Coordinates of C-alpha atoms in Angstrom, one line a residue:
X175 CA 54.2 -24.7 -5.5
X176 CA 52.8 -22.7 -8.4
X177 CA 54.7 -23.0 -11.7
X178 CA 55.0 -20.0 -14.1
X179 CA 52.9 -20.6 -17.2
X180 CA 52.7 -19.1 -20.7
X181 CA 49.8 -16.9 -21.7
X182 CA 48.2 -19.7 -23.6
X183 CA 48.4 -22.0 -20.5
X184 CA 47.0 -19.4 -18.2
X185 CA 44.0 -19.0 -20.5
X186 CA 43.2 -22.7 -20.0
X187 CA 43.6 -22.5 -16.2
X188 CA 40.9 -22.0 -13.6
X189 CA 41.2 -19.0 -11.2
X190 CA 43.0 -21.1 -8.6
X191 CA 46.0 -21.5 -10.8
X192 CA 45.5 -25.2 -11.4
X193 CA 44.5 -26.6 -14.9
X194 CA 40.8 -27.3 -15.1
X195 CA 41.3 -31.1 -15.6
X196 CA 43.3 -31.2 -12.3
X197 CA 41.3 -28.8 -10.3
X198 CA 39.7 -30.6 -7.3
X199 CA 37.1 -27.9 -7.0
X200 CA 35.8 -28.6 -10.5
X201 CA 33.5 -31.3 -9.2
X202 CA 31.6 -28.8 -7.0
X203 CA 28.4 -27.7 -8.6
X204 CA 27.4 -24.0 -8.8
X205 CA 24.8 -24.8 -6.1
X206 CA 27.4 -26.0 -3.6
X207 CA 26.7 -22.9 -1.5
X208 CA 23.1 -22.7 -0.3
X209 CA 21.4 -21.5 2.9
X210 CA 23.3 -22.0 6.1
X211 CA 26.1 -24.2 4.8
X212 CA 28.7 -24.3 2.1
X213 CA 31.1 -27.0 0.9
X214 CA 34.7 -26.0 -0.1
X215 CA 37.9 -27.7 -1.1
X216 CA 41.0 -27.0 0.9
X217 CA 44.1 -25.7 -1.0
X218 CA 46.3 -28.4 0.7
X219 CA 44.2 -30.7 2.8
X220 CA 44.4 -32.7 6.1
X221 CA 46.0 -36.1 6.2
X222 CA 44.1 -38.3 8.6
X223 CA 45.3 -41.0 10.9
X224 CA 45.0 -43.5 8.1
X225 CA 47.1 -41.5 5.8
X226 CA 44.2 -40.3 3.6
X227 CA 44.1 -36.7 2.4
X228 CA 40.8 -35.0 3.4
X229 CA 40.2 -31.8 1.4
X230 CA 36.4 -31.4 1.3
X231 CA 35.0 -29.3 4.2
X232 CA 31.5 -28.3 5.0
X233 CA 31.0 -25.0 6.9
X234 CA 27.9 -23.5 8.4
X235 CA 27.3 -19.8 9.1
X236 CA 28.5 -18.3 12.3
X237 CA 25.8 -17.9 15.0
X238 CA 25.5 -16.4 18.4
X239 CA 27.5 -19.3 19.7
X240 CA 30.5 -18.2 17.6
X241 CA 30.0 -14.6 18.7
X242 CA 30.4 -15.8 22.3
X243 CA 33.6 -17.6 21.3
X244 CA 35.0 -14.5 19.7
X245 CA 34.2 -12.5 22.9
X246 CA 35.7 -15.0 25.3
X247 CA 38.8 -13.4 26.9
X248 CA 40.5 -16.8 27.1
X249 CA 40.3 -17.1 23.3
X250 CA 41.2 -13.5 22.7
X251 CA 44.5 -14.0 24.5
X252 CA 45.6 -16.6 21.9
X253 CA 44.9 -16.0 18.3
X254 CA 45.7 -19.5 17.2
X255 CA 43.4 -21.0 19.8
X256 CA 40.7 -18.6 18.8
X257 CA 40.9 -19.6 15.1
X258 CA 40.8 -23.3 16.1
X259 CA 37.8 -22.8 18.4
X260 CA 35.9 -20.8 15.7
X261 CA 36.6 -23.2 12.8
X262 CA 35.9 -26.3 15.0
X263 CA 32.5 -24.8 16.0
X264 CA 31.6 -24.1 12.3
X265 CA 32.9 -27.2 10.6
X266 CA 30.2 -29.7 10.2
X267 CA 32.2 -32.1 8.0
X268 CA 35.8 -32.8 7.0
X269 CA 36.1 -35.3 4.2
X270 CA 35.2 -38.9 5.3
X271 CA 35.8 -38.3 9.0
X272 CA 32.8 -39.2 11.1
X273 CA 33.5 -36.3 13.5
X274 CA 35.8 -33.3 13.5
X275 CA 38.0 -33.0 16.6
X276 CA 39.7 -29.8 17.8
X277 CA 43.0 -31.6 17.2
X278 CA 42.1 -32.1 13.5
X279 CA 41.5 -28.4 13.1
X280 CA 44.7 -27.5 14.9
X281 CA 46.6 -29.9 12.6
X282 CA 45.4 -28.1 9.5
X283 CA 48.0 -26.0 7.6
X284 CA 47.7 -22.3 8.2
X285 CA 47.0 -21.7 4.6
X286 CA 44.0 -24.0 4.8
X287 CA 42.8 -22.3 8.0
X288 CA 43.1 -18.9 6.4
X289 CA 41.2 -20.1 3.4
X290 CA 38.4 -21.5 5.7
X291 CA 38.2 -18.2 7.6
X292 CA 37.8 -16.3 4.3
X293 CA 35.0 -18.7 3.2
X294 CA 33.4 -18.5 6.6
X295 CA 33.3 -14.7 6.6
X296 CA 31.9 -14.7 3.0
X297 CA 29.2 -17.3 3.9
X298 CA 28.1 -15.4 7.0
X299 CA 28.3 -11.8 6.0
X300 CA 28.6 -11.9 2.2
X301 CA 31.8 -11.6 0.0
X302 CA 32.1 -7.8 0.1
X303 CA 34.7 -6.5 2.7
X304 CA 35.3 -2.7 3.2
X305 CA 39.1 -2.6 3.6
X306 CA 41.1 0.4 4.6
X307 CA 44.7 0.9 3.4
X308 CA 47.3 3.6 4.0
X309 CA 49.4 5.0 1.2
X310 CA 53.1 4.5 1.8
X311 CA 53.9 7.6 -0.3
X312 CA 51.5 10.4 0.8
X313 CA 50.1 8.8 4.0
X314 CA 46.5 9.1 2.8
X315 CA 44.1 6.4 4.1
X316 CA 41.5 5.2 1.7
X317 CA 38.8 2.5 1.6
X318 CA 38.5 -0.1 -1.1
X319 CA 35.7 -2.7 -1.4
X320 CA 37.2 -6.2 -1.7
X321 CA 35.4 -9.2 -3.1
X322 CA 36.5 -12.1 -0.9
X323 CA 35.1 -14.7 -3.4
X324 CA 37.3 -13.2 -6.2
X325 CA 40.6 -13.5 -4.3
X326 CA 43.1 -15.7 -6.3
X327 CA 43.8 -19.1 -4.7
X328 CA 46.6 -21.5 -5.5
X329 CA 45.2 -25.0 -5.1
X330 CA 47.4 -28.1 -5.1
X331 CA 46.4 -30.8 -7.6
X332 CA 44.6 -33.8 -6.1
X333 CA 47.3 -36.0 -4.4
X334 CA 50.0 -33.4 -4.7
X335 CA 51.9 -33.0 -1.4
X336 CA 52.9 -29.5 -0.2
X337 CA 56.5 -28.5 -0.9
X338 CA 58.8 -26.8 1.5
X339 CA 59.6 -23.2 0.9
X340 CA 63.3 -22.6 -0.1
X341 CA 64.9 -19.2 0.2
X342 CA 68.4 -18.1 -0.8
X343 CA 69.2 -15.3 1.6
X344 CA 71.2 -12.3 0.3
X345 CA 73.1 -11.5 3.5
X346 CA 72.6 -14.8 5.5
X347 CA 73.0 -15.7 9.1
X348 CA 76.5 -15.2 10.6
X349 CA 77.1 -17.9 13.2
X350 CA 79.4 -17.8 16.3
X351 CA 82.2 -19.3 14.3
X352 CA 82.1 -16.6 11.6
X353 CA 80.4 -18.8 9.0
X354 CA 77.6 -17.4 6.9
X355 CA 74.6 -19.5 6.1
X356 CA 72.3 -18.5 3.2
X357 CA 70.2 -21.5 2.1
X358 CA 67.0 -21.6 4.2
X359 CA 64.3 -24.2 4.0
X360 CA 61.0 -23.9 5.9
X361 CA 57.9 -26.0 6.0
X362 CA 54.3 -24.7 6.0
X363 CA 53.0 -23.6 9.4
X364 CA 50.1 -25.4 11.0
X365 CA 47.5 -24.4 13.6
X366 CA 49.6 -25.8 16.4
X367 CA 52.4 -23.5 15.4
X368 CA 50.1 -20.5 15.5
X369 CA 48.9 -21.5 19.0
X370 CA 52.5 -21.9 20.3
X371 CA 53.6 -18.6 18.8
X372 CA 50.5 -16.6 19.9
X373 CA 51.9 -15.4 23.3
X374 CA 54.9 -13.8 21.7
X375 CA 52.6 -12.5 18.9
X376 CA 50.4 -10.8 21.4
X377 CA 53.3 -9.0 23.0
X378 CA 55.1 -8.0 19.8
X379 CA 54.2 -8.9 16.2
X380 CA 57.8 -9.1 15.1
X381 CA 58.8 -11.4 17.9
X382 CA 55.7 -13.5 17.3
X383 CA 56.6 -13.9 13.6
X384 CA 60.2 -15.0 14.7
X385 CA 58.7 -17.6 17.0
X386 CA 56.4 -18.9 14.3
X387 CA 59.0 -19.1 11.5
X388 CA 61.5 -20.7 13.9
X389 CA 59.1 -23.6 14.5
X390 CA 59.0 -24.0 10.7
X391 CA 62.7 -23.9 9.9
X392 CA 64.0 -27.3 8.6
X393 CA 67.5 -26.3 7.6
X394 CA 69.8 -23.3 7.3
X395 CA 73.0 -23.9 5.5
X396 CA 75.2 -26.3 7.4
X397 CA 73.8 -25.5 10.9
X398 CA 73.0 -28.7 12.8
X399 CA 69.4 -29.4 13.7
X400 CA 69.9 -29.0 17.4
X401 CA 71.3 -25.5 16.9
X402 CA 68.3 -24.5 14.8
X403 CA 65.9 -25.8 17.6
X404 CA 67.9 -24.1 20.3
X405 CA 68.3 -20.6 18.8
X406 CA 65.7 -20.5 16.1
X407 CA 64.0 -17.2 17.1
X408 CA 67.4 -15.5 17.6
X409 CA 68.4 -16.6 14.1
X410 CA 65.3 -14.9 12.6
X411 CA 66.0 -11.8 14.8
X412 CA 69.5 -11.5 13.5
X413 CA 68.6 -11.6 9.8
X414 CA 68.7 -8.4 7.9
X415 CA 65.4 -6.8 6.8
X416 CA 66.5 -7.5 3.2
X417 CA 66.5 -11.2 4.0
X418 CA 63.3 -11.1 6.0
X419 CA 61.6 -9.5 3.0
X420 CA 62.9 -12.3 0.8
X421 CA 61.3 -14.9 3.2
X422 CA 58.0 -13.0 3.0
X423 CA 58.2 -12.8 -0.8
X424 CA 59.0 -16.6 -1.0
X425 CA 55.9 -17.5 0.9
X426 CA 53.8 -15.0 -1.1
X427 CA 55.0 -16.5 -4.4
X428 CA 55.3 -20.2 -3.6
X429 CA 52.9 -21.2 -0.9
X430 CA 49.5 -22.6 -1.8
X431 CA 46.4 -20.9 -0.5
X432 CA 44.6 -17.5 -0.9
X433 CA 46.8 -14.7 -2.1
X434 CA 46.1 -11.8 0.4
X435 CA 48.5 -9.4 -1.3
X436 CA 46.7 -6.6 -3.1
X437 CA 48.0 -4.4 -5.9
X438 CA 46.6 -0.9 -5.2
X439 CA 46.7 2.6 -6.6
X440 CA 46.3 5.4 -4.2
X441 CA 43.3 7.6 -5.2
X442 CA 45.0 10.7 -3.8
X443 CA 48.5 10.6 -5.4
X444 CA 48.3 7.7 -7.8
X445 CA 51.1 5.8 -6.1
X446 CA 51.2 2.1 -7.0
X447 CA 51.7 -0.1 -3.9
X448 CA 51.4 -3.7 -2.6
X449 CA 49.7 -4.3 0.7
X450 CA 48.2 -7.3 2.6
X451 CA 44.5 -7.4 2.7
X452 CA 43.1 -5.3 5.5
X453 CA 41.5 -7.7 8.1
X454 CA 40.6 -5.1 10.7
X455 CA 36.8 -5.6 10.3
X456 CA 37.1 -9.1 9.0
X457 CA 34.7 -10.9 11.4
X458 CA 32.2 -8.0 11.7
X459 CA 29.6 -7.0 9.0
X460 CA 30.0 -3.5 7.4

């Protein structure tokens, strides 16, 4: 979890938000990227069967093989499975593991998977991405060139475990006994959660989000665990939009990984807005 720092402390920090002397990427030389492959450090990391954290990943550029994976209807029906297949195909190394299994890729935290997707896209097509946004004030659509390599990233220090995300809901969940529960704790999602929630996500993005968050809920007030597991998606559906925005903001502010929220000014009306990075043409060159 990122801790707010003073101006002097921020001046001494690297772009990822971690002090230089604790930054696991500091050991990477400027020539770590070259030719067909690049080596990156995961924001969180994968804990292997021996309990060792593996954070160093080698990626190669996408080829025609990956183009076929992206076009496969079986993969297109499940976004989580598609990401797993793509990353598994392009990962040539994961820490000290002798081979990378699909199960290893599926066990990665979603924030690490998103980070790898960004790096894979940048390696294959270059860091520039033409993103299109819509102004929430005047409705005008505008294009902005984004530099994927410049996106801020929150990296955990070496050996630091990921923390749960805690949210104090404003309205809370009203249970069948009339009690209101406001203290919500969620863990970070993994690739396996993405795969499980993908069928609902394909039908309805909001329902898919409910399914994904329900799998990550660890506690909500005094509700017993078996109730959380039984009616998790319903709990999320019953929350007010105010509380759902609080959950989104908590993940944006506290979760490690690449920050995909952009601060934008509409060129037509000057309206200041926040929007998630446009990923429409993410895996195609423009």
